[in-house]
Coordinates of C-alpha atoms in Angstrom, one line a residue:
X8 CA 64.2 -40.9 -6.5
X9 CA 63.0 -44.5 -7.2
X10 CA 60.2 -44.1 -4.6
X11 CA 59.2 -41.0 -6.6
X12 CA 59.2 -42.3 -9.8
X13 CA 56.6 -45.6 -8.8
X14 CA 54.3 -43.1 -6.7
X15 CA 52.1 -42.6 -8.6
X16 CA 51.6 -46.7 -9.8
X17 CA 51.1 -47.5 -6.0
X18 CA 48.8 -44.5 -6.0
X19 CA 46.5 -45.4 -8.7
X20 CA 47.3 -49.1 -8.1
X21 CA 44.6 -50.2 -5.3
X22 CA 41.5 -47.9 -8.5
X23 CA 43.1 -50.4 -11.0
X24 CA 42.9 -53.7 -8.8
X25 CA 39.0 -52.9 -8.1
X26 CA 38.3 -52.4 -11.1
X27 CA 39.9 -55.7 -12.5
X28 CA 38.4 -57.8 -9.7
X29 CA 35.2 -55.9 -9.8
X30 CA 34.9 -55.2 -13.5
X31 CA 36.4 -56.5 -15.7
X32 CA 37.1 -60.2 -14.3
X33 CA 33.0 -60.5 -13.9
X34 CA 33.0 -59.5 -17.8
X35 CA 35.1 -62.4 -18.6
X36 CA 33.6 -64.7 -16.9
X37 CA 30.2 -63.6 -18.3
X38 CA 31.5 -63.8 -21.6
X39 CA 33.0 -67.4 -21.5
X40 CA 29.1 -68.0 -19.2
X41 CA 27.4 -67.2 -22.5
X42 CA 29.0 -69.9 -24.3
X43 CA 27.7 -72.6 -22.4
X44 CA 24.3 -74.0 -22.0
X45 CA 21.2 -73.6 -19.7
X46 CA 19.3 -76.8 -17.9
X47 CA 20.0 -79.8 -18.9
X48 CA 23.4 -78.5 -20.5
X49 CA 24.6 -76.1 -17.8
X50 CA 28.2 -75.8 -17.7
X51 CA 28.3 -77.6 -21.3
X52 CA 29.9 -76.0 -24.3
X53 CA 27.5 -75.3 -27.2
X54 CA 29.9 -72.9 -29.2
X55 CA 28.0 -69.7 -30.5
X56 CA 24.6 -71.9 -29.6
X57 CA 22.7 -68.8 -27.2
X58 CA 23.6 -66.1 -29.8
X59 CA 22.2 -68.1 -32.9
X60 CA 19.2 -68.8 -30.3
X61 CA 19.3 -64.6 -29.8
X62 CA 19.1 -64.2 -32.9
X63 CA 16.8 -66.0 -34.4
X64 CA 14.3 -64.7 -31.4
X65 CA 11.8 -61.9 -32.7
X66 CA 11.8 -60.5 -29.4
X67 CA 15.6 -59.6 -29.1
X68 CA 15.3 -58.7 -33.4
X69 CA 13.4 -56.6 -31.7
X70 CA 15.1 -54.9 -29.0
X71 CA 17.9 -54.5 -31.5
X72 CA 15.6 -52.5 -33.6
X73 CA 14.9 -50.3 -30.5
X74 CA 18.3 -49.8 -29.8
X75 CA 18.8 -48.2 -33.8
X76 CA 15.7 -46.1 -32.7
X77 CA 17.7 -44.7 -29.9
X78 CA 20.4 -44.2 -31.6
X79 CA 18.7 -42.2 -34.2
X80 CA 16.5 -40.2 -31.3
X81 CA 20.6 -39.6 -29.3
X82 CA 20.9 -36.3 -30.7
X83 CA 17.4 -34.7 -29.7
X84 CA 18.0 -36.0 -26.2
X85 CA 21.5 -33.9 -26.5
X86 CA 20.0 -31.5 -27.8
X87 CA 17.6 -30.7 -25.4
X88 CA 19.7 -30.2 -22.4
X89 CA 22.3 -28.3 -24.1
X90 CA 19.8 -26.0 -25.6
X91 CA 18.3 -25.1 -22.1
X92 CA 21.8 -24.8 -20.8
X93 CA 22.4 -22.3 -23.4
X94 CA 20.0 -20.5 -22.4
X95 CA 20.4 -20.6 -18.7
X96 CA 24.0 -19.6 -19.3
X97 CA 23.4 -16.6 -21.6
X98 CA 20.5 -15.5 -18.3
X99 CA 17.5 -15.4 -20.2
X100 CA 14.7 -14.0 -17.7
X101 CA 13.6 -16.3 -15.0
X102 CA 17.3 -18.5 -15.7
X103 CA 17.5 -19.1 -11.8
X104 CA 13.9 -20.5 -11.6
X105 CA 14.7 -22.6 -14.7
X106 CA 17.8 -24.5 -13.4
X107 CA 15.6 -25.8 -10.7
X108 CA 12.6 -27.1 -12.3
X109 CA 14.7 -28.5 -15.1
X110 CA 16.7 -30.5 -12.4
X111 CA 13.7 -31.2 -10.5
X112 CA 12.9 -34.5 -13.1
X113 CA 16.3 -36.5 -12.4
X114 CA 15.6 -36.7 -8.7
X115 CA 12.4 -38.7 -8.8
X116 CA 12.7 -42.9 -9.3
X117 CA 12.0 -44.0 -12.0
X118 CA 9.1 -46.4 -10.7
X119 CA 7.3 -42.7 -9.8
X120 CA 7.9 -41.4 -12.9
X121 CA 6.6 -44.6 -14.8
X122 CA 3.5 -44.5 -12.3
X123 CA 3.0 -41.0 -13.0
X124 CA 2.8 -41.2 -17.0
X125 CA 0.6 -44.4 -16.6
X126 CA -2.0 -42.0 -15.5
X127 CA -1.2 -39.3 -17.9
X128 CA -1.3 -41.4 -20.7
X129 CA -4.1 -43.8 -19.9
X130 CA -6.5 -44.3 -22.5
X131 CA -8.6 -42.1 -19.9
X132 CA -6.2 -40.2 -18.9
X133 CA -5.8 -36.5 -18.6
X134 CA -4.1 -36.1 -22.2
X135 CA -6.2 -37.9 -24.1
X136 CA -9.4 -35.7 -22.4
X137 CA -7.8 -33.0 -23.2
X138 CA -7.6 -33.8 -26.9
X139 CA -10.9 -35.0 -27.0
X140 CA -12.0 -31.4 -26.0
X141 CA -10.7 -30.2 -29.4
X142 CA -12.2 -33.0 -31.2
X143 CA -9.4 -35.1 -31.6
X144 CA -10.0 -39.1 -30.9
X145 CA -8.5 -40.6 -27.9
X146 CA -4.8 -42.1 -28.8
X147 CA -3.8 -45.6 -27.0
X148 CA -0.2 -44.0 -26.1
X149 CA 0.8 -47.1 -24.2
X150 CA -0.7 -49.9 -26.1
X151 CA -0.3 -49.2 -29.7
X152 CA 3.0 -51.0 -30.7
X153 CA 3.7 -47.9 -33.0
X154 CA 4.2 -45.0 -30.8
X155 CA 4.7 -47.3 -27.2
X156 CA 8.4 -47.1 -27.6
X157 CA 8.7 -43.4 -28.7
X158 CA 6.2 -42.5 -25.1
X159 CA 8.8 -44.6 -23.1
X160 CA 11.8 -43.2 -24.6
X161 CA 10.0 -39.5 -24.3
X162 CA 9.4 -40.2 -20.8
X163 CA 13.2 -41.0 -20.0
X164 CA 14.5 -37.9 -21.9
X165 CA 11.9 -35.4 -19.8
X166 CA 13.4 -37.5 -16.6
X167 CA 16.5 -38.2 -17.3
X168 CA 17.9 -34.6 -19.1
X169 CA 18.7 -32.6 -16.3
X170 CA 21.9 -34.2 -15.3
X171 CA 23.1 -33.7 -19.1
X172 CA 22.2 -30.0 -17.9
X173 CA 24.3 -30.0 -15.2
X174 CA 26.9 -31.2 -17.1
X175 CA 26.7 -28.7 -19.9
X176 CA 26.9 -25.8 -17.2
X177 CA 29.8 -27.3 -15.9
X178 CA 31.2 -27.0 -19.5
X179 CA 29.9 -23.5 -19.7
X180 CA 32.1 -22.5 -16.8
X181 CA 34.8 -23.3 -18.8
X182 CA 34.0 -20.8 -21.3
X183 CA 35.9 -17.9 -22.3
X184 CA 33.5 -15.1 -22.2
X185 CA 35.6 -12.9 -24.5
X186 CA 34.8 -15.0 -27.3
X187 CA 31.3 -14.7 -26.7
X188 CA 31.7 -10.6 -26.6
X189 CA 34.4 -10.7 -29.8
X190 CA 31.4 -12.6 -31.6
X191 CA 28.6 -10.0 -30.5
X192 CA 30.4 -7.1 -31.4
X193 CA 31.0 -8.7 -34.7
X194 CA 27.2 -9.0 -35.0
X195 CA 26.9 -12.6 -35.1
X196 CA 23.2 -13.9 -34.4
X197 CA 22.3 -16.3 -31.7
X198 CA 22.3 -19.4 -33.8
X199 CA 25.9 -18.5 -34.8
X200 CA 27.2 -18.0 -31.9
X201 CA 25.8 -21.3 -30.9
X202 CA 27.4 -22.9 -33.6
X203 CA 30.7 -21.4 -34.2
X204 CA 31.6 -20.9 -30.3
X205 CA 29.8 -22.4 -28.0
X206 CA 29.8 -25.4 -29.7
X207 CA 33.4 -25.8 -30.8
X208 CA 34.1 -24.9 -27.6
X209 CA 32.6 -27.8 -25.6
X210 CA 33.2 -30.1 -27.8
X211 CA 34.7 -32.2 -25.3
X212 CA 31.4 -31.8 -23.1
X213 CA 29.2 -32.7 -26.0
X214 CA 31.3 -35.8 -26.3
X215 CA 30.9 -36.7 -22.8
X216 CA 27.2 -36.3 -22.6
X217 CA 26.7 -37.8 -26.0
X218 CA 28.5 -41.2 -24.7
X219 CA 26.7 -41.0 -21.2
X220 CA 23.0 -40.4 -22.1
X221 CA 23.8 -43.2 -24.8
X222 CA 24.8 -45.7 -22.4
X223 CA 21.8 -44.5 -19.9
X224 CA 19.5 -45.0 -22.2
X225 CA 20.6 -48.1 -23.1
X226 CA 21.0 -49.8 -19.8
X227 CA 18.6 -47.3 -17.4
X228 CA 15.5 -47.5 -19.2
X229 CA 14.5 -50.9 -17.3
X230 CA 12.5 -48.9 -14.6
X231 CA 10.2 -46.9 -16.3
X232 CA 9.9 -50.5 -19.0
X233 CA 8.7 -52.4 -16.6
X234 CA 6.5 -50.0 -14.8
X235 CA 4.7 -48.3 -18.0
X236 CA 4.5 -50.9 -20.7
X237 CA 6.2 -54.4 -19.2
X238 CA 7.9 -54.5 -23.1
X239 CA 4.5 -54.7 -24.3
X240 CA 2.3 -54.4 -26.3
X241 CA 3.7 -56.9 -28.6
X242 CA 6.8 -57.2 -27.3
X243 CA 7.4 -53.6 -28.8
X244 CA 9.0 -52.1 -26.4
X245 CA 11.6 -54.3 -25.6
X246 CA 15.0 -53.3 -25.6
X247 CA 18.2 -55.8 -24.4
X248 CA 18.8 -54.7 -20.7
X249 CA 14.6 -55.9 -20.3
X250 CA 15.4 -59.0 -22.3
X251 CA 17.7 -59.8 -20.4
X252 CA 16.0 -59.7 -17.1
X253 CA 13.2 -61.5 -18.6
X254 CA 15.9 -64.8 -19.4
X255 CA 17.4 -64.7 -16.2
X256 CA 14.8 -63.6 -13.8
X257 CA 12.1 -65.5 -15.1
X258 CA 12.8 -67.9 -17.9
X259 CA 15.8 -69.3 -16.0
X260 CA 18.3 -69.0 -19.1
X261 CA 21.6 -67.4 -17.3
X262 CA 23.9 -68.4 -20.2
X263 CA 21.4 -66.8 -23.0
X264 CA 21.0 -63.6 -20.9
X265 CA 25.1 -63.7 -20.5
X266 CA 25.2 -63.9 -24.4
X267 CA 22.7 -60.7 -24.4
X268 CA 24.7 -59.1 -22.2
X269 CA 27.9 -59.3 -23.8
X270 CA 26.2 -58.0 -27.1
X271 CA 24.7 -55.2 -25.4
X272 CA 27.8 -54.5 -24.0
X273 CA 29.5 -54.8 -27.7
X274 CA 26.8 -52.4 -28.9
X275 CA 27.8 -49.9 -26.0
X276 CA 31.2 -50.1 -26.9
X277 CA 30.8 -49.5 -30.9
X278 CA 28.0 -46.8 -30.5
X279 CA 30.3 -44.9 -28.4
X280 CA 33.5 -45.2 -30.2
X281 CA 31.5 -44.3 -33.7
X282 CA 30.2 -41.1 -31.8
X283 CA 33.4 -39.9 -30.3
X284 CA 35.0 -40.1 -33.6
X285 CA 32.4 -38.6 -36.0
X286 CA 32.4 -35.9 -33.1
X287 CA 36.3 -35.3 -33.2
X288 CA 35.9 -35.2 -36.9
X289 CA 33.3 -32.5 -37.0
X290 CA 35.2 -30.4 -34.3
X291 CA 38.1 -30.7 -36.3
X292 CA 36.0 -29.5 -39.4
X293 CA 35.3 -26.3 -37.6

């Protein structure tokens, strides 16, 4: 009986070990890293020295501004892959074809796709010939600091949503069709049946993806940075997984780039607290 009863610890035991040593222990130490200096002070204590230095630099002000943007642009890249797995659930015509090419964008690299949209939205690129045909003047996608940021972030939604699909017809398999039949016999539209029953009813998917494209696009987006824009222009397009690269991989400032770190991991870890509860709250609501 006593063997029984601490099974399952010696089960999950060797999981919880790797992540300690592999996790969580390199998150300590990165957090007591940031509090120390760089060069001539490495290894020094400077207090709360690197995150007075972060932010007081326009660059990570910056980057910080970013990360409200894609907090505030979350839902439409929710949105979009739940939609589309709406649809593919309920078999619109062509469904079968449509699961495929919507996947077919999460299996490229992220370097290709960067390449890709460098020539699409090259001041001479296709696009912008294509508006000029209509008379419209040739837009600087990539270099005007006002709309760089919401190309890159467009980009990473169109490569990055078809894993959110595949999640969302996952949750759809879950699905009790009889509620979908009880609300078409009781001549409920499309828009409420998306709202009162599928909805409610993958909550706990929505939650899921809502955390997970939150935290990809907060610490994925470095590939298709650095490829399509390199944070430019301006420093526009910065957000703090690139900022952090730039400190340690070329400025040579470990401890800063640990103190950016552990706020982008503090960031991560509010934003997806705030958006599991406000989504608890509105499932309870309905």
């Amino acid at each position: 009986m006593r063997a029984e009863r601490y099974a399952p610890y010696i089960l999950v035991a060797p999981a919880v070990l790797i992540i300690v040593v592999l996790r969580l222990y390199p998150l300590l130490l990165g957090v007591n890293f940031s509090f120390t200096g760089d060069g001539a002070q490495n290894g020094t204590a400077v207090g709360f020295g690197n995150y007075r230095e972060l932010f007081a630099d326009p660059l990570f002000q910056t980057a910080l501004k970013n990360v409200g943007l894609l907090v505030l642009l979350l839902p439409v890249a929710v949105a979009i892959p739940g939609l589309l797995a709406t649809f593919i659930y309920l078999r619109v015509p062509g469904h079968r074809f449509y699961r495929s090419v919507y996947f077919f964008p999460a299996v490229l690299s992220p370097v290709i796709v960067g390449a890709i949209f460098n020539l699409l939205l090259a001041f001479d690129g296709p696009l912008n010939a294509v508006l000029g045909s209509v008379g419209i003047e040739p837009i600087d996608w990539l270099g005007d600091p006002g709309i760089a940021m919401f190309m890159v972030v467009g980009v990473h939604i169109w490569a990055t949503f078809g894993m959110a699909l595949v999640v969302f017809l996952a949750g759809f398999a879950t699905l009790d069709p009889a509620l979908l039949d009880a609300a078409r016999v009781d001549g409920a539209s499309l828009r409420q049946v998306v709202w009162h029953v599928i909805v409610p009813s993958l909550s706990r998917t929505i939650q899921f993806v809502f955390v997970t494209t939150m935290i990809g696009m907060l610490t994925s987006m470095f590939g298709l940075l650095y490829v399509m824009t390199s944070g430019g222009p301006e420093g526009s397009t910065y957000l703090p997984e690139f900022y952090i690269w730039k400190q340690q991989g070329q400025m040579n400032r470990p401890a800063l780039a640990s103190a950016a770190s552990t706020i982008l991991f503090m960031i991560m870890l509010v934003v997806g607290l705030l958006q599991i509860k406000l989504l608890e709250r509105s499932g309870k609501e309905d």
